[in-house]
mmCIF file of C-alpha atoms in Angstrom:
data_model
loop_
_atom_site.group_PDB
_atom_site.id
_atom_site.type_symbol
_atom_site.label_atom_id
_atom_site.label_comp_id
_atom_site.label_asym_id
_atom_site.label_seq_id
_atom_site.Cartn_x
_atom_site.Cartn_y
_atom_site.Cartn_z
ATOM 1 C CA MET F 434 0.000 0.000 0.000
ATOM 2 C CA THR F 435 1.305 3.440 -0.902
ATOM 3 C CA LEU F 436 0.857 5.727 2.076
ATOM 4 C CA ILE F 437 1.497 9.013 0.314
ATOM 5 C CA ALA F 438 -0.572 10.664 -2.385
ATOM 6 C CA SER F 439 1.261 10.225 -5.673
ATOM 7 C CA ARG F 440 -0.889 12.644 -7.643
ATOM 8 C CA SER F 441 -2.231 15.932 -6.401
ATOM 9 C CA PRO F 442 -5.036 17.931 -8.003
ATOM 10 C CA ARG F 443 -2.925 20.982 -7.248
ATOM 11 C CA SER F 444 -0.210 19.931 -9.693
ATOM 12 C CA PRO F 445 -1.939 17.747 -12.293
ATOM 13 C CA SER F 446 0.886 17.612 -14.821
ATOM 14 C CA ALA F 447 3.699 16.981 -12.361
ATOM 15 C CA HIS F 448 5.479 13.702 -13.044
ATOM 16 C CA VAL F 449 5.714 11.927 -9.709
ATOM 17 C CA ARG F 450 8.638 9.607 -9.081
ATOM 18 C CA VAL F 451 8.618 6.992 -6.344
ATOM 19 C CA LYS F 452 11.726 5.364 -4.884
ATOM 20 C CA ARG F 453 11.401 2.373 -2.604
ATOM 21 C CA PRO F 454 14.288 1.391 -0.324
ATOM 22 C CA GLY F 455 14.756 -1.988 -2.012
ATOM 23 C CA ASP F 456 14.998 -0.331 -5.444
ATOM 24 C CA ARG F 457 18.167 1.592 -4.656
ATOM 25 C CA ARG F 458 21.362 -0.147 -5.714
ATOM 26 C CA SER F 459 23.397 1.967 -3.297
ATOM 27 C CA LEU F 460 21.466 0.584 -0.317
ATOM 28 C CA SER F 461 23.737 -1.390 1.999
ATOM 29 C CA ARG F 462 21.714 -4.122 3.659
ATOM 30 C CA SER F 463 24.251 -4.557 6.446
ATOM 31 C CA ALA F 464 24.318 -0.852 7.251
ATOM 32 C CA THR F 465 20.520 -0.652 7.215
ATOM 33 C CA ARG F 466 20.212 -3.674 9.498
ATOM 34 C CA ALA F 467 22.734 -2.195 11.936
ATOM 35 C CA LEU F 468 20.701 0.983 12.124
ATOM 36 C CA ASP F 469 17.530 -1.061 12.592
ATOM 37 C CA VAL F 470 19.203 -2.753 15.571
ATOM 38 C CA LEU F 471 20.073 0.596 17.151
ATOM 39 C CA GLU F 472 16.542 1.872 16.544
ATOM 40 C CA LEU F 473 15.164 -1.251 18.220
ATOM 41 C CA PHE F 474 17.272 -0.561 21.302
ATOM 42 C CA GLY F 475 15.869 2.962 21.320
ATOM 43 C CA ARG F 476 12.301 1.653 21.301
ATOM 44 C CA GLU F 477 12.841 -1.058 23.903
ATOM 45 C CA CYS F 478 15.198 0.904 26.203
ATOM 46 C CA ARG F 479 16.650 -2.296 27.657
ATOM 47 C CA PRO F 480 19.352 -4.877 26.892
ATOM 48 C CA LEU F 481 18.234 -7.451 24.316
ATOM 49 C CA ARG F 482 19.152 -11.038 23.521
ATOM 50 C CA ALA F 483 20.106 -11.997 19.981
ATOM 51 C CA VAL F 484 16.967 -14.106 19.579
ATOM 52 C CA GLU F 485 14.746 -11.144 20.514
ATOM 53 C CA ILE F 486 16.454 -8.933 17.954
ATOM 54 C CA SER F 487 16.191 -11.600 15.262
ATOM 55 C CA GLN F 488 12.500 -12.220 15.899
ATOM 56 C CA THR F 489 11.572 -8.540 16.047
ATOM 57 C CA LEU F 490 13.483 -7.527 12.907
ATOM 58 C CA GLY F 491 12.611 -10.688 11.005
ATOM 59 C CA THR F 492 16.231 -11.560 10.216
ATOM 60 C CA HIS F 493 17.761 -15.034 10.120
ATOM 61 C CA PRO F 494 19.464 -15.955 13.443
ATOM 62 C CA SER F 495 22.846 -16.511 11.787
ATOM 63 C CA THR F 496 22.634 -13.133 10.033
ATOM 64 C CA THR F 497 21.672 -11.445 13.295
ATOM 65 C CA ASN F 498 24.511 -13.096 15.225
ATOM 66 C CA GLN F 499 27.061 -12.070 12.606
ATOM 67 C CA LEU F 500 25.771 -8.490 12.613
ATOM 68 C CA LEU F 501 25.788 -8.238 16.413
ATOM 69 C CA LYS F 502 29.333 -9.595 16.598
ATOM 70 C CA THR F 503 30.460 -7.045 14.016
ATOM 71 C CA MET F 504 28.852 -4.203 15.971
ATOM 72 C CA LEU F 505 30.395 -5.584 19.160
ATOM 73 C CA ASP F 506 33.860 -5.761 17.587
ATOM 74 C CA SER F 507 33.513 -2.162 16.350
ATOM 75 C CA GLY F 508 32.623 -0.933 19.824
ATOM 76 C CA HIS F 509 29.093 0.160 18.949
ATOM 77 C CA LEU F 510 27.548 -2.525 21.167
ATOM 78 C CA ALA F 511 28.433 -3.985 24.550
ATOM 79 C CA PHE F 512 27.726 -7.571 25.650
ATOM 80 C CA ASP F 513 26.740 -8.941 29.035
ATOM 81 C CA ALA F 514 28.064 -12.508 28.977
ATOM 82 C CA ARG F 515 26.148 -13.574 32.084
ATOM 83 C CA ALA F 516 22.740 -12.415 30.816
ATOM 84 C CA LYS F 517 23.695 -13.007 27.146
ATOM 85 C CA THR F 518 22.297 -9.600 26.213
ATOM 86 C CA TYR F 519 23.509 -6.776 23.998
ATOM 87 C CA LEU F 520 23.123 -3.040 24.526
ATOM 88 C CA PRO F 521 24.503 0.131 22.882
ATOM 89 C CA SER F 522 27.949 1.102 24.116
ATOM 90 C CA PRO F 523 28.972 4.488 25.573
ATOM 91 C CA ARG F 524 30.534 5.199 22.186
ATOM 92 C CA LEU F 525 27.045 6.210 20.997
ATOM 93 C CA ALA F 526 26.311 8.555 23.909
ATOM 94 C CA GLU F 527 27.284 11.756 22.087
ATOM 95 C CA PHE F 528 25.313 10.677 19.033
ATOM 96 C CA GLY F 529 22.257 10.054 21.193
ATOM 97 C CA ALA F 530 22.614 13.424 22.894
ATOM 98 C CA TRP F 531 22.808 15.182 19.532
ATOM 99 C CA ILE F 532 19.693 13.373 18.250
ATOM 100 C CA MET F 533 17.815 14.389 21.394
ATOM 101 C CA ALA F 534 18.871 18.007 20.911
ATOM 102 C CA SER F 535 17.800 17.901 17.252
ATOM 103 C CA TYR F 536 14.431 16.166 17.528
ATOM 104 C CA GLY F 537 13.477 16.155 21.186
ATOM 105 C CA ALA F 538 13.785 13.528 23.857
ATOM 106 C CA ASP F 539 11.404 10.726 24.816
ATOM 107 C CA GLY F 540 10.327 9.916 21.261
ATOM 108 C CA ARG F 541 8.185 12.998 20.876
ATOM 109 C CA LEU F 542 7.761 12.669 17.128
ATOM 110 C CA ARG F 543 6.540 9.091 17.555
ATOM 111 C CA ASP F 544 4.274 10.204 20.392
ATOM 112 C CA LEU F 545 2.801 12.809 18.054
ATOM 113 C CA MET F 546 2.112 10.177 15.399
ATOM 114 C CA GLU F 547 0.555 7.825 17.938
ATOM 115 C CA THR F 548 -1.698 10.607 19.221
ATOM 116 C CA VAL F 549 -3.031 11.346 15.734
ATOM 117 C CA ARG F 550 -3.437 7.670 14.882
ATOM 118 C CA ALA F 551 -5.360 7.023 18.124
ATOM 119 C CA ALA F 552 -7.719 9.905 17.314
ATOM 120 C CA THR F 553 -8.262 8.945 13.658
ATOM 121 C CA GLY F 554 -7.514 5.226 13.299
ATOM 122 C CA MET F 555 -5.571 6.031 10.127
ATOM 123 C CA THR F 556 -1.989 5.815 8.919
ATOM 124 C CA VAL F 557 0.183 8.666 10.170
ATOM 125 C CA THR F 558 3.588 9.552 8.728
ATOM 126 C CA ILE F 559 6.585 11.771 9.341
ATOM 127 C CA SER F 560 8.632 12.833 6.332
ATOM 128 C CA THR F 561 11.495 15.180 5.542
ATOM 129 C CA PRO F 562 12.822 16.687 2.293
ATOM 130 C CA ASN F 563 15.766 15.088 0.533
ATOM 131 C CA ASP F 564 16.686 17.298 -2.418
ATOM 132 C CA LEU F 565 13.750 16.997 -4.865
ATOM 133 C CA PHE F 566 12.112 14.191 -2.910
ATOM 134 C CA MET F 567 10.222 13.746 0.327
ATOM 135 C CA GLN F 568 11.364 10.743 2.336
ATOM 136 C CA LEU F 569 9.168 8.837 4.749
ATOM 137 C CA ILE F 570 11.269 8.504 7.891
ATOM 138 C CA ASP F 571 8.672 7.005 10.221
ATOM 139 C CA CYS F 572 5.042 5.909 10.293
ATOM 140 C CA VAL F 573 2.399 4.253 12.433
ATOM 141 C CA VAL F 574 -0.251 2.172 10.695
ATOM 142 C CA PRO F 575 -3.517 0.434 11.590
ATOM 143 C CA ASP F 576 -3.295 -3.200 12.656
ATOM 144 C CA GLY F 577 -2.731 -5.589 9.782
ATOM 145 C CA GLN F 578 -1.050 -3.001 7.543
ATOM 146 C CA ARG F 579 2.598 -2.259 6.825
ATOM 147 C CA GLY F 580 4.348 1.034 6.268
ATOM 148 C CA GLU F 581 7.189 1.823 3.885
ATOM 149 C CA ARG F 582 9.776 3.693 5.902
ATOM 150 C CA GLY F 583 12.482 4.991 3.590
ATOM 151 C CA LEU F 584 10.042 5.468 0.698
ATOM 152 C CA SER F 585 10.790 8.610 -1.330
ATOM 153 C CA VAL F 586 8.371 10.504 -3.575
ATOM 154 C CA SER F 587 8.719 13.653 -5.639
ATOM 155 C CA VAL F 588 8.304 16.959 -3.861
ATOM 156 C CA PHE F 589 6.094 18.249 -6.687
ATOM 157 C CA GLY F 590 2.774 16.497 -7.199
ATOM 158 C CA THR F 591 2.371 14.922 -3.743
ATOM 159 C CA ALA F 592 0.473 15.974 -0.640
ATOM 160 C CA ILE F 593 3.481 15.819 1.680
ATOM 161 C CA GLY F 594 5.594 17.635 -0.907
ATOM 162 C CA SER F 595 2.985 20.360 -1.269
ATOM 163 C CA ALA F 596 2.893 20.825 2.515
ATOM 164 C CA TYR F 597 6.669 21.260 2.539
ATOM 165 C CA LEU F 598 6.695 23.620 -0.452
ATOM 166 C CA ALA F 599 3.995 25.773 1.165
ATOM 167 C CA ALA F 600 6.419 26.468 4.015
ATOM 168 C CA LEU F 601 8.954 27.972 1.558
ATOM 169 C CA ASP F 602 8.905 31.350 -0.099
ATOM 170 C CA ASP F 603 7.969 31.545 -3.784
ATOM 171 C CA ASP F 604 11.539 32.202 -4.963
ATOM 172 C CA GLU F 605 12.738 28.970 -3.380
ATOM 173 C CA VAL F 606 9.764 27.088 -4.836
ATOM 174 C CA LEU F 607 10.592 28.387 -8.309
ATOM 175 C CA ARG F 608 14.239 27.378 -7.895
ATOM 176 C CA LEU F 609 13.219 23.839 -6.989
ATOM 177 C CA ALA F 610 10.633 23.757 -9.783
ATOM 178 C CA GLU F 611 13.315 24.632 -12.336
ATOM 179 C CA ARG F 612 15.539 21.819 -11.074
ATOM 180 C CA ALA F 613 12.580 19.421 -11.108
ATOM 181 C CA ARG F 614 11.751 20.508 -14.681
ATOM 182 C CA VAL F 615 8.202 21.477 -13.845
ATOM 183 C CA PRO F 616 6.703 22.929 -17.060
ATOM 184 C CA ALA F 617 6.827 26.729 -17.051
ATOM 185 C CA GLY F 618 3.154 26.845 -17.932
ATOM 186 C CA ASP F 619 2.309 25.099 -14.664
ATOM 187 C CA LEU F 620 4.184 27.493 -12.407
ATOM 188 C CA PRO F 621 1.464 30.167 -11.943
ATOM 189 C CA ALA F 622 -1.034 27.455 -10.937
ATOM 190 C CA VAL F 623 1.507 25.834 -8.613
ATOM 191 C CA LEU F 624 2.169 29.125 -6.812
ATOM 192 C CA GLN F 625 -1.560 29.860 -6.599
ATOM 193 C CA ASP F 626 -2.219 26.422 -5.147
ATOM 194 C CA LEU F 627 0.563 26.814 -2.587
ATOM 195 C CA ALA F 628 -0.961 30.114 -1.508
ATOM 196 C CA GLN F 629 -4.275 28.294 -0.936
ATOM 197 C CA ILE F 630 -2.494 25.585 1.068
ATOM 198 C CA ARG F 631 -0.909 28.235 3.283
ATOM 199 C CA LEU F 632 -4.357 29.670 3.972
ATOM 200 C CA ALA F 633 -5.908 26.274 4.643
ATOM 201 C CA GLY F 634 -2.975 25.075 6.747
ATOM 202 C CA PHE F 635 -2.726 21.690 5.018
ATOM 203 C CA ALA F 636 -2.328 19.973 1.659
ATOM 204 C CA ASP F 637 -4.274 16.962 0.404
ATOM 205 C CA GLY F 638 -4.417 14.721 -2.623
ATOM 206 C CA ALA F 639 -5.359 11.341 -4.090
ATOM 207 C CA THR F 640 -3.107 8.345 -4.524
ATOM 208 C CA ALA F 641 -3.167 7.417 -8.188
ATOM 209 C CA GLY F 642 -4.466 3.925 -8.855
ATOM 210 C CA SER F 643 -5.924 3.402 -5.383
ATOM 211 C CA ASP F 644 -8.751 4.500 -3.129
ATOM 212 C CA TYR F 645 -6.462 6.335 -0.700
ATOM 213 C CA TRP F 646 -6.419 10.028 0.072
ATOM 214 C CA SER F 647 -3.656 11.831 1.954
ATOM 215 C CA MET F 648 -3.350 15.113 3.791
ATOM 216 C CA ALA F 649 -0.284 16.742 5.286
ATOM 217 C CA MET F 650 0.877 19.773 7.236
ATOM 218 C CA PRO F 651 4.350 21.086 8.089
ATOM 219 C CA LEU F 652 5.483 20.943 11.704
ATOM 220 C CA PRO F 653 6.755 24.113 13.388
ATOM 221 C CA MET F 654 10.538 24.287 13.325
ATOM 222 C CA ARG F 655 10.812 24.758 17.085
ATOM 223 C CA GLY F 656 13.480 22.322 18.241
ATOM 224 C CA LEU F 657 13.771 20.618 14.832
ATOM 225 C CA ARG F 658 16.899 20.763 12.691
ATOM 226 C CA VAL F 659 15.226 19.859 9.391
ATOM 227 C CA PRO F 660 11.808 20.684 7.884
ATOM 228 C CA THR F 661 9.372 17.957 8.915
ATOM 229 C CA VAL F 662 5.900 17.139 7.605
ATOM 230 C CA LEU F 663 3.114 15.313 9.444
ATOM 231 C CA GLY F 664 0.971 13.211 7.111
ATOM 232 C CA LEU F 665 -2.297 11.299 7.359
ATOM 233 C CA ALA F 666 -3.654 8.672 4.949
ATOM 234 C CA GLY F 667 -6.847 6.671 4.702
ATOM 235 C CA SER F 668 -9.527 5.678 2.238
ATOM 236 C CA THR F 669 -11.055 8.466 0.187
ATOM 237 C CA ALA F 670 -14.351 8.027 2.047
ATOM 238 C CA GLN F 671 -12.565 8.335 5.406
ATOM 239 C CA VAL F 672 -10.519 11.393 4.546
ATOM 240 C CA ARG F 673 -11.890 13.546 1.764
ATOM 241 C CA GLU F 674 -15.237 14.395 3.365
ATOM 242 C CA ARG F 675 -13.620 15.056 6.766
ATOM 243 C CA LEU F 676 -10.695 17.283 5.831
ATOM 244 C CA GLY F 677 -11.639 20.057 8.246
ATOM 245 C CA GLU F 678 -12.247 17.678 11.140
ATOM 246 C CA LEU F 679 -9.033 15.745 10.536
ATOM 247 C CA HIS F 680 -7.008 18.924 10.171
ATOM 248 C CA ALA F 681 -8.372 20.096 13.523
ATOM 249 C CA ILE F 682 -7.222 16.820 15.113
ATOM 250 C CA MET F 683 -3.751 17.166 13.600
ATOM 251 C CA ARG F 684 -3.533 20.826 14.551
ATOM 252 C CA GLU F 685 -4.539 20.142 18.172
ATOM 253 C CA ALA F 686 -2.020 17.297 18.438
ATOM 254 C CA VAL F 687 0.736 19.544 17.112
ATOM 255 C CA ALA F 688 -0.267 22.352 19.492
ATOM 256 C CA ASN F 689 0.046 19.953 22.432
ATOM 257 C CA TRP F 690 3.328 18.579 21.133
ATOM 258 C CA VAL F 691 6.229 20.408 22.772
ATOM 259 C CA PRO F 692 9.533 19.730 20.957
ATOM 260 C CA ALA F 693 12.839 20.428 22.625
ATOM 261 C CA GLY F 694 13.473 24.149 22.730
ATOM 262 C CA GLY F 695 9.788 24.857 21.988
#
């Protein structure tokens, strides 16, 4: 299931590109798995046995053991031989402190997503810009569904991209549009649509080839180091007729969300 609108009525002729993590040749599976291990420690906040890590991440036990030994040898993990558990080493302390300073402590972004999902029952996403793409960095989904963390979609022609672009000034939008080769004839309509999004406070759009509709709004930059967009996705019937109500839920959740330095 695609969680992000891949065609927006606000940019009908934009050619939307989608990149999935498995499609990228440059993707290092070992590096990604190591980061998944560290993220798992962050969620669990306790030492973990190899079998727990393997079961949670869905990796083969031998692959997990080899990865953990590599991370242990490099000093990124520590091992308690008596309990047979692994945990991050002090080597990562400064990295953790920097992440907390950049995005807030205690998993606040995830708490924000969980709050919106609990109030709506829909898929909630967090994404950030990566050049001419928006990348899904985290998501929470209804039971029985799967998200696509790492998925990238074009900035132009998507709901989350439109929400990000609306937070920029027109000169920066035009600079990105030139690089993205958006047809010159579309630019006046794009700028007009972004002005409407700024007034409304959110962007929305359909997912081509499916019955899903997405909406998105930029998060305030208080305590964040990079522009970040909060997204919501559900069936067209769930979302399109309730845009105002859902935006109010998102807006209230963001107002109650207090990032570091906010």
